[in-house]
XYZ file of C-alpha atoms in Angstrom:
637
model
C -49.757 4.475 -113.863
C -50.831 4.254 -110.212
C -50.716 7.263 -108.051
C -48.249 5.629 -105.780
C -45.973 4.965 -108.567
C -46.074 8.544 -109.863
C -45.343 9.925 -106.525
C -42.535 7.591 -106.025
C -41.062 8.494 -109.284
C -41.409 12.095 -108.732
C -39.810 12.044 -105.360
C -36.906 9.806 -106.707
C -36.386 12.343 -109.549
C -36.471 15.269 -107.224
C -33.928 13.741 -104.981
C -31.690 12.888 -107.902
C -31.740 16.496 -109.283
C -31.073 17.986 -105.835
C -28.143 15.495 -105.360
C -26.874 16.226 -108.745
C -27.065 20.053 -108.171
C -25.428 19.813 -104.826
C -22.621 17.590 -106.182
C -21.839 20.105 -108.980
C -21.760 22.857 -106.491
C -19.302 20.790 -104.418
C -17.135 20.029 -107.410
C -17.110 23.801 -108.480
C -16.013 24.716 -105.041
C -13.590 21.944 -104.885
C -11.911 23.174 -108.161
C -12.079 26.794 -107.067
C -10.169 25.647 -103.976
C -7.623 23.808 -105.922
C -6.975 26.831 -108.188
C -6.739 29.111 -105.133
C -4.195 26.866 -103.460
C -2.210 26.549 -106.553
C -2.033 30.277 -106.929
C -1.010 30.699 -103.366
C 1.814 28.000 -103.577
C 3.022 29.652 -106.991
C 2.783 33.126 -105.443
C 5.054 31.892 -102.423
C 7.606 30.518 -105.147
C 7.403 33.738 -107.016
C 8.263 35.784 -104.038
C 11.113 33.362 -102.881
C 12.439 33.691 -106.599
C 12.164 37.619 -106.301
C 14.161 37.458 -103.128
C 16.698 35.140 -104.621
C 17.277 37.569 -107.683
C 17.679 40.533 -105.296
C 20.410 38.532 -103.404
C 22.085 37.357 -106.783
C 22.227 40.928 -107.928
C 23.676 42.393 -104.702
C 26.336 39.640 -104.646
C 27.216 39.479 -108.591
C 27.147 43.260 -109.264
C 29.375 44.089 -106.224
C 32.368 42.445 -107.953
C 31.885 43.795 -111.433
C 32.948 46.857 -113.252
C 30.273 48.409 -115.488
C 28.832 51.834 -116.182
C 25.294 51.817 -114.681
C 24.338 54.549 -116.914
C 24.965 52.464 -120.029
C 21.971 50.111 -120.513
C 23.733 47.635 -122.468
C 26.572 47.201 -119.892
C 24.167 47.285 -117.137
C 21.957 44.458 -118.784
C 25.113 42.373 -119.573
C 26.330 42.717 -115.899
C 22.752 41.791 -114.547
C 22.699 38.890 -116.828
C 26.032 37.567 -115.923
C 25.252 37.988 -112.250
C 22.002 35.997 -112.441
C 23.328 33.227 -114.743
C 26.291 32.574 -112.505
C 24.731 32.636 -109.206
C 24.612 29.050 -107.939
C 21.934 29.645 -105.294
C 19.483 31.101 -107.752
C 20.001 28.458 -110.405
C 19.698 25.738 -107.771
C 16.484 27.125 -106.613
C 15.010 27.343 -110.085
C 16.026 23.946 -110.809
C 14.400 22.447 -107.723
C 11.147 24.327 -108.528
C 11.126 23.103 -112.124
C 11.775 19.511 -110.926
C 9.597 19.106 -107.959
C 6.631 21.611 -108.401
C 3.566 19.799 -109.798
C 2.132 22.827 -111.450
C 4.979 25.138 -112.552
C 5.826 24.967 -116.400
C 8.775 27.268 -116.498
C 10.587 30.194 -114.779
C 12.018 33.184 -116.462
C 13.693 36.470 -115.462
C 13.116 39.147 -118.152
C 14.267 42.790 -118.396
C 11.974 45.645 -118.660
C 11.672 45.240 -122.370
C 10.454 41.431 -122.129
C 13.627 39.916 -123.224
C 14.855 36.823 -121.303
C 17.942 37.037 -118.917
C 17.491 33.654 -117.420
C 15.032 31.047 -118.680
C 14.507 27.627 -117.339
C 14.128 24.757 -118.482
C 14.977 26.059 -121.960
C 18.109 28.318 -121.891
C 17.658 28.864 -125.703
C 15.170 31.567 -124.997
C 17.812 33.783 -123.175
C 18.220 37.251 -124.962
C 15.067 36.479 -126.839
C 11.744 38.095 -126.555
C 9.620 36.064 -124.244
C 5.996 34.944 -125.215
C 3.298 37.127 -123.842
C 0.802 35.135 -121.461
C -2.288 35.973 -119.459
C -1.864 36.574 -115.725
C -2.742 33.622 -113.431
C -4.782 35.893 -111.409
C -7.339 36.212 -114.216
C -8.196 32.617 -113.722
C -9.235 33.315 -110.185
C -12.016 35.646 -111.502
C -13.611 33.222 -113.733
C -16.855 31.638 -113.066
C -16.915 27.977 -111.994
C -18.153 26.772 -115.344
C -15.540 28.838 -117.294
C -12.756 27.709 -114.933
C -13.637 24.067 -115.520
C -13.654 24.599 -119.247
C -10.098 26.148 -119.070
C -8.690 23.482 -116.779
C -10.028 20.548 -118.492
C -10.027 22.079 -122.130
C -7.167 22.712 -124.310
C -3.810 23.280 -122.425
C -2.904 26.824 -121.789
C -0.027 28.580 -120.062
C -0.334 31.430 -117.602
C 2.183 33.699 -115.953
C 2.352 34.800 -112.231
C 4.561 37.750 -112.546
C 6.420 40.047 -109.952
C 8.495 43.101 -110.701
C 11.583 44.561 -109.416
C 12.388 48.338 -109.634
C 15.500 50.470 -109.941
C 15.192 54.253 -109.018
C 11.486 53.790 -108.980
C 11.331 52.440 -112.611
C 10.558 48.979 -113.804
C 13.909 47.019 -113.947
C 13.361 43.237 -114.101
C 10.257 40.842 -114.062
C 10.182 37.494 -112.380
C 7.762 35.144 -114.372
C 6.535 31.794 -113.134
C 4.572 29.748 -115.871
C 1.844 27.572 -114.975
C 0.268 25.168 -117.423
C -3.557 24.048 -117.151
C -2.630 20.482 -117.933
C -0.548 20.406 -114.914
C -3.555 21.751 -112.773
C -5.727 19.125 -114.278
C -3.213 16.286 -113.618
C -2.878 17.542 -109.800
C -6.659 17.807 -109.589
C -7.650 14.457 -111.175
C -7.114 12.249 -108.093
C -9.363 14.752 -106.024
C -11.902 14.530 -108.900
C -11.996 10.868 -109.017
C -12.327 10.373 -105.284
C -15.026 13.026 -105.055
C -17.061 11.589 -107.952
C -16.863 8.220 -106.275
C -18.264 9.510 -103.215
C -20.787 11.537 -104.955
C -21.992 8.558 -107.059
C -22.431 6.491 -103.927
C -24.233 9.259 -102.104
C -26.676 9.694 -105.110
C -27.217 5.945 -105.225
C -27.855 5.823 -101.530
C -30.097 8.707 -101.666
C -32.291 7.161 -104.494
C -32.573 3.830 -102.662
C -33.579 5.718 -99.359
C -36.096 7.900 -101.362
C -37.686 4.839 -103.105
C -38.053 2.933 -99.738
C -39.278 5.837 -97.680
C -41.772 6.771 -100.581
C -43.182 3.171 -100.288
C -43.422 3.280 -96.677
C -44.928 6.884 -96.347
C -47.324 6.365 -99.233
C -48.626 3.148 -98.189
C -51.761 4.577 -96.626
C -52.507 6.419 -99.829
C -53.609 2.999 -101.400
C -56.598 2.737 -99.121
C -57.544 6.264 -99.550
C -57.180 5.905 -103.333
C -59.334 2.718 -103.333
C -62.085 4.570 -101.368
C -61.965 7.527 -103.709
C -62.416 4.980 -106.652
C -65.483 3.456 -105.068
C -66.910 7.005 -104.570
C -66.073 7.940 -108.234
C -67.671 4.746 -109.516
C -70.688 5.342 -107.284
C -71.425 8.718 -108.821
C -71.378 6.939 -112.197
C -74.067 4.439 -111.294
C -77.800 5.162 -111.899
C -79.301 7.470 -109.226
C -81.623 4.597 -108.142
C -78.863 2.254 -107.278
C -76.864 5.012 -105.313
C -77.112 4.940 -101.631
C -78.221 8.271 -100.573
C -76.081 8.250 -97.416
C -72.803 7.775 -99.405
C -73.731 10.666 -101.682
C -74.751 12.849 -98.613
C -71.651 11.986 -96.918
C -69.270 13.155 -99.631
C -71.401 16.355 -100.086
C -71.418 17.037 -96.312
C -67.768 16.506 -95.953
C -67.121 18.867 -98.741
C -69.325 21.492 -97.415
C -67.993 21.099 -94.034
C -64.489 21.435 -95.041
C -65.328 24.659 -97.129
C -67.246 26.103 -94.189
C -64.398 25.287 -91.811
C -61.840 27.032 -94.061
C -64.146 30.168 -94.284
C -64.464 30.082 -90.505
C -60.669 29.889 -89.933
C -59.899 32.736 -92.357
C -62.555 34.797 -90.448
C -61.274 33.800 -87.135
C -57.648 34.846 -88.321
C -58.758 38.109 -89.485
C -60.644 38.943 -86.259
C -57.542 37.800 -84.270
C -55.294 39.842 -86.304
C -57.474 42.904 -85.806
C -57.765 42.354 -81.953
C -54.012 41.861 -81.783
C -53.289 45.290 -83.577
C -55.883 47.113 -81.525
C -54.364 45.673 -78.327
C -50.808 46.420 -79.268
C -51.968 49.946 -80.080
C -53.644 50.349 -76.716
C -50.685 48.934 -74.640
C -48.259 51.318 -76.522
C -50.248 54.304 -75.456
C -50.610 53.151 -71.798
C -48.650 55.156 -69.340
C -49.055 52.375 -66.734
C -47.056 49.276 -67.008
C -49.091 46.185 -67.675
C -47.811 42.514 -67.679
C -49.999 39.313 -68.149
C -48.505 36.202 -66.761
C -49.342 32.501 -67.315
C -49.928 29.882 -64.628
C -46.198 29.083 -64.570
C -45.356 32.838 -64.142
C -44.117 33.515 -67.644
C -44.899 36.882 -69.173
C -47.012 36.667 -72.308
C -48.172 40.119 -72.651
C -46.081 43.190 -71.870
C -46.829 46.867 -72.452
C -44.026 49.046 -73.560
C -44.198 51.278 -70.633
C -42.743 48.486 -68.521
C -39.334 49.324 -70.004
C -39.376 52.577 -67.885
C -40.093 50.777 -64.642
C -37.662 47.939 -64.882
C -35.021 49.304 -67.471
C -35.154 46.219 -69.414
C -36.076 45.817 -73.099
C -39.549 44.562 -73.774
C -38.344 41.889 -76.101
C -36.241 40.453 -73.075
C -39.327 40.313 -70.763
C -41.537 38.357 -73.102
C -41.399 34.641 -72.275
C -39.263 35.151 -69.215
C -40.167 33.828 -65.755
C -41.048 36.127 -63.047
C -37.880 35.543 -61.059
C -35.873 36.062 -63.942
C -37.620 39.506 -64.583
C -37.621 41.079 -61.196
C -34.433 41.552 -59.056
C -34.722 40.242 -55.561
C -32.324 42.926 -54.355
C -34.798 45.817 -55.331
C -37.697 47.045 -53.564
C -39.988 46.558 -56.453
C -38.682 43.164 -57.470
C -38.678 41.803 -53.898
C -42.247 42.831 -53.390
C -43.484 41.191 -56.694
C -41.530 37.952 -56.206
C -42.956 37.492 -52.601
C -46.430 38.051 -53.809
C -46.087 35.535 -56.567
C -44.351 33.005 -54.227
C -47.133 33.416 -51.730
C -49.991 33.612 -54.224
C -51.281 36.606 -52.527
C -52.842 39.579 -54.432
C -51.582 43.194 -54.204
C -54.136 45.916 -54.002
C -52.761 49.284 -54.964
C -49.563 48.905 -52.769
C -47.107 51.868 -52.946
C -43.510 51.384 -52.764
C -40.477 53.809 -53.155
C -37.702 52.465 -55.243
C -33.889 53.003 -54.663
C -34.074 56.085 -56.814
C -36.724 57.755 -54.790
C -39.503 56.952 -57.358
C -42.883 56.232 -55.970
C -44.592 53.236 -57.787
C -48.072 51.866 -56.996
C -48.390 47.993 -57.554
C -51.523 45.902 -58.222
C -51.256 42.262 -58.682
C -54.432 40.070 -59.397
C -54.443 36.400 -59.769
C -56.836 35.055 -62.488
C -58.809 31.993 -61.269
C -61.184 29.591 -63.006
C -64.420 28.576 -61.130
C -63.440 24.851 -61.541
C -59.799 25.542 -60.269
C -60.568 27.880 -57.511
C -61.156 25.304 -54.960
C -57.852 23.735 -55.630
C -56.192 26.857 -55.292
C -54.450 27.013 -58.795
C -54.750 29.949 -60.980
C -54.790 30.483 -64.742
C -52.389 33.425 -64.623
C -51.846 36.784 -63.030
C -52.161 40.535 -64.159
C -49.583 42.935 -62.757
C -50.075 46.784 -63.082
C -47.265 49.286 -62.337
C -48.527 52.810 -61.753
C -46.013 55.725 -61.760
C -47.246 58.083 -58.978
C -44.350 60.513 -59.995
C -45.744 60.865 -63.532
C -49.057 61.950 -62.089
C -47.359 64.527 -60.084
C -45.423 65.703 -63.026
C -48.530 66.007 -65.113
C -50.288 67.952 -62.427
C -47.181 70.333 -62.184
C -47.291 70.800 -65.987
C -50.816 71.676 -65.957
C -50.491 74.170 -63.301
C -47.443 75.599 -64.998
C -49.462 75.775 -68.234
C -52.142 77.536 -66.357
C -49.671 80.070 -65.045
C -48.132 80.622 -68.431
C -51.584 81.146 -69.985
C -52.499 83.576 -67.264
C -49.205 85.486 -67.682
C -49.783 85.438 -71.504
C -53.022 87.066 -71.059
C -51.802 89.560 -68.509
C -48.852 90.491 -70.720
C -50.905 91.020 -73.679
C -53.079 93.543 -71.919
C -50.350 95.177 -70.120
C -48.097 95.464 -73.246
C -51.213 96.954 -75.134
C -51.892 99.493 -72.505
C -48.262 100.495 -71.765
C -47.336 100.832 -75.392
C -49.472 103.847 -76.060
C -48.181 106.003 -73.061
C -44.575 105.194 -74.034
C -45.158 106.428 -77.557
C -46.730 109.549 -76.217
C -43.715 110.207 -73.778
C -41.350 109.641 -76.599
C -42.999 112.195 -78.869
C -43.210 114.862 -76.124
C -39.573 114.285 -75.228
C -38.610 115.031 -78.754
C -40.734 118.281 -78.624
C -39.144 119.195 -75.510
C -35.755 118.633 -76.803
C -36.475 120.750 -79.840
C -37.392 123.663 -77.597
C -34.261 123.663 -75.560
C -31.002 125.191 -76.553
C -28.053 122.735 -77.681
C -25.954 123.619 -74.570
C -28.875 123.663 -71.945
C -28.054 121.838 -68.782
C -31.315 119.867 -68.899
C -30.427 117.876 -72.018
C -28.392 115.367 -70.073
C -31.441 114.536 -67.975
C -33.469 114.321 -71.151
C -30.904 111.717 -72.698
C -31.194 109.555 -69.490
C -34.840 109.727 -69.700
C -34.967 108.718 -73.292
C -32.562 105.846 -72.852
C -34.766 104.335 -69.884
C -37.815 104.846 -72.005
C -36.196 102.819 -74.924
C -35.276 100.081 -72.510
C -38.719 100.052 -71.109
C -40.032 99.779 -74.734
C -37.806 96.865 -75.268
C -39.312 95.069 -72.224
C -42.711 95.875 -73.307
C -42.034 94.531 -76.813
C -40.658 91.197 -75.282
C -43.975 90.818 -73.459
C -45.875 91.406 -76.546
C -43.767 88.907 -78.525
C -44.144 86.141 -75.806
C -47.912 86.502 -75.729
C -48.470 86.864 -79.599
C -49.670 83.620 -81.234
C -47.093 81.869 -83.174
C -47.806 80.530 -86.595
C -45.625 77.189 -86.776
C -44.114 76.208 -90.025
C -44.170 72.387 -89.356
C -42.060 70.156 -91.612
C -40.514 66.662 -91.420
C -36.947 67.205 -90.201
C -34.050 64.954 -89.267
C -33.360 65.896 -85.637
C -29.876 65.091 -85.955
C -29.280 67.827 -88.460
C -31.084 70.395 -86.260
C -29.070 69.427 -83.196
C -25.685 69.415 -85.216
C -26.402 72.889 -86.526
C -27.137 74.295 -83.183
C -23.922 72.806 -81.747
C -21.934 74.144 -84.560
C -23.411 77.592 -83.691
C -22.517 77.408 -79.999
C -19.164 75.669 -80.558
C -17.316 79.038 -80.592
C -18.728 80.277 -77.185
C -18.261 76.875 -75.595
C -14.563 76.974 -76.707
C -14.019 80.399 -75.145
C -15.345 79.157 -71.756
C -13.053 76.112 -71.945
C -15.984 73.482 -72.368
C -15.638 70.179 -74.015
C -18.709 69.456 -76.090
C -19.603 65.758 -76.610
C -22.380 64.789 -78.995
C -23.948 61.333 -79.390
C -26.121 61.155 -82.372
C -27.595 57.930 -83.646
C -26.653 56.550 -87.182
C -30.267 56.353 -88.433
C -32.426 59.499 -88.887
C -34.739 60.662 -85.932
C -37.637 62.205 -88.045
C -39.921 64.728 -86.247
C -42.287 67.287 -87.494
C -41.141 70.752 -86.137
C -40.622 74.365 -86.941
C -36.801 74.166 -87.300
C -36.073 77.899 -86.341
C -38.158 77.814 -83.126
C -36.706 74.610 -82.077
C -33.111 75.815 -82.704
C -34.005 78.742 -80.514
C -35.326 76.452 -77.849
C -32.172 74.063 -77.888
C -29.767 76.954 -78.079
C -31.197 78.601 -74.807
C -30.588 75.373 -73.022
C -27.022 74.841 -74.438
C -26.026 78.411 -73.602
C -27.511 78.156 -70.065
C -25.515 74.880 -69.516
C -22.434 76.660 -70.712
C -23.049 79.590 -68.359
C -23.568 77.201 -65.450
C -19.924 75.730 -65.712
C -17.946 78.802 -64.655
C -14.755 76.696 -64.412
C -15.273 74.741 -67.610
C -16.314 71.044 -67.861
C -18.093 68.841 -70.410
C -21.492 69.480 -72.010
C -22.916 66.232 -73.251
C -25.686 66.279 -75.879
C -27.280 62.747 -76.517
C -30.141 62.112 -79.030
C -32.228 58.818 -79.136
C -35.598 57.191 -79.636
C -37.838 55.821 -76.780
C -40.752 54.148 -78.386
C -42.759 56.831 -80.346
C -40.851 59.680 -78.735
C -37.408 61.311 -79.645
C -35.443 61.993 -76.342
C -32.697 64.831 -76.552
C -30.710 65.191 -73.445
C -28.551 68.175 -72.723
C -26.365 67.422 -69.603
C -23.887 69.937 -67.997
C -21.445 69.632 -65.112
C -22.378 72.852 -63.271
C -23.512 73.290 -59.609
C -27.034 71.899 -60.294
C -30.425 73.462 -59.552
C -31.455 73.537 -55.788
C -34.730 71.963 -54.898
C -36.556 75.153 -53.908
C -35.766 76.864 -57.225
C -36.406 74.005 -59.627
C -40.278 74.275 -59.733
C -39.877 77.986 -60.815
C -37.074 77.802 -63.556
C -39.807 77.964 -66.399
C -41.702 80.970 -64.816
C -41.464 84.163 -66.869
C -38.807 86.648 -65.741
C -37.519 84.159 -63.013
C -33.817 84.164 -63.023
C -30.927 83.604 -60.739
C -28.396 85.208 -62.890
C -27.075 88.712 -62.553
C -27.604 89.717 -66.183
C -30.254 87.186 -67.177
C -33.681 88.148 -68.538
C -35.749 85.168 -67.304
C -37.360 84.702 -70.717
C -35.098 81.922 -72.360
C -36.555 78.981 -70.400
C -40.030 80.265 -70.525
C -39.711 80.607 -74.247
C -38.197 77.087 -74.537
C -40.991 75.605 -72.496
C -43.581 77.341 -74.733
C -41.992 76.100 -77.940
C -41.977 72.492 -76.738
C -45.676 72.906 -75.851
C -46.475 74.307 -79.233
C -44.901 71.041 -80.798
C -46.947 68.694 -78.483
C -43.749 67.867 -76.590
C -42.268 68.410 -73.112
C -39.182 69.360 -71.499
C -38.121 67.701 -68.145
C -35.308 68.655 -65.654
C -32.994 66.300 -63.699
C -30.703 67.928 -61.267
C -28.748 67.176 -58.149
C -27.033 70.075 -56.240
C -23.228 69.869 -57.109
C -23.753 67.077 -59.824
C -24.967 69.110 -62.712
C -28.308 69.395 -64.470
C -29.800 67.496 -67.479
C -32.726 68.892 -69.644
C -34.609 66.376 -71.549
C -36.593 67.479 -74.565
C -39.332 64.920 -75.731
C -41.055 65.114 -79.183
C -43.332 62.798 -81.039
C -41.653 60.831 -83.774
C -42.994 61.505 -87.314
C -44.211 58.222 -89.142
C -42.623 58.480 -92.535
C -42.862 56.000 -95.559
C -39.816 53.824 -96.009
C -38.974 55.436 -99.294
C -39.034 58.949 -97.797
C -37.155 57.910 -94.877
C -34.391 56.424 -96.971
C -33.837 59.874 -98.501
C -32.531 61.096 -95.171
C -29.891 58.385 -94.845
C -27.465 59.484 -97.272
C -27.350 63.352 -97.799
C -25.568 65.648 -95.436
C -24.265 62.637 -93.557
C -21.055 64.465 -92.878
C -22.909 67.277 -91.229
C -24.466 64.989 -88.583
C -21.589 64.311 -86.453
C -21.378 68.056 -85.114
C -18.383 69.382 -83.192
C -16.838 66.735 -80.828
C -15.020 69.481 -78.748
């Protein structure tokens, strides 16, 4: 058999199988739809019948005298009311005569004995046959449902109950026979099979025709391959060296080309991974544009400058990315429109942020004379971040110097304090119990103890901390701190609002130390709102960093005080120690994180905690999704 014939036959058989499978699925869906429609219409009939039974009972029992506590009299009265109600019997008769799927209708007492049976009244006062519920047919598979509908006739019931004094009283039964379903479904089946047969026939004819047309070039290729195969079987002296070399060269070239493409793909993948890693670590925003000003390479830091997701920037045109009503957007758009490069031009945004812009157009030697470019490279440099880093370095140096100083001072002061305490006790033992100088000794001892606590605080602040780092879900840490502070916030008439994400935010931290740092900021925020207000705690992820924002509605921090709030012993509160925020700053540094402050006088203060996100395997991350989910919400108010 020829190759063309084999391929044509294979495609034809494949098309036939696909058409047959799709046709069977369509028929199964059509049968299920028919069963569902039959169930819905029968259910409507059953509910209408149930309503008619209620009305018949209300109208019939109202005019009869019977003992409702006597079951026999009650049953007789109910049966008489139902059998003599003209409206009920008329409704039952119309359903039996005109419904294409209903076999019979019966109303039975709670013991299953018929009160009203149609179309066969002989079954009244007899035990009615037990049938399966029609709802079970809905749960059958398409194959099983087809076997039931087109198999041996069966009868099903659709049953509704009526209650009296919260006890079963009557049941309304509508019988459905599968042969009726088959008869009602047969016209649909014939019509569908006709269309399906025509569709399969048309698909087979089209497949055969298209196969002949598409595979026609294979005849020439097959003939050439036959010639080459016959040439290889001829004696070596009669075989043309050029033909043999051509086949070998083509084979080797295809193999070498395949290896080269695999190598290039591996190199490209490695370069792309390295480039993505470099761009993700850049603090400056970098964007590479094509010659038609569309962004093809965007670093993640660009999101901080434009407040637009990186995925929304990729592929967009420069005029769609930058807003012409902003200073930054207007500068970049004008430079692109004029084709003029920008060399480290500083602009101040509407929020007061200082950004340095650099725009270079990439030219080709052949295209430079015509004025066209291959693309452009835009770099956004945040001057504010440089100043913040310098301030943090200066604060770190001050903290380190304070730590060294406090360590020395604490060590030198501790020994004299111990000596003073000992001699005070000796002096107390030499005085009488009623000596007037004892009161002054008590004052001296109280002040010495307070001084000792201050010195101990200095020693603790400067002592190296051994971190107990573990992978933690930051949502649980935040929720536990908010639960701890909820009571105090309530006494200060402060509404607590927490916004925690649905997915875990995994960080590697010392949970006890971080709770202490967060609690310091939460309590400070509460103390800043003397008249009450709202304290908002919001947690999220920004690239590889977890961001925790604590926002109060206090009076804010003045600009001249803000640079000193993390200094040791600096405080503006009458009873403050000046240690809490310094300790918080140190804890964040120990975790390779940082804490930032955003504040406007009269508009409140926001502290932003930044921590590196831990990279966990998927199976370990999944273990944090379910447990303790109820504890993650925290107190809402």
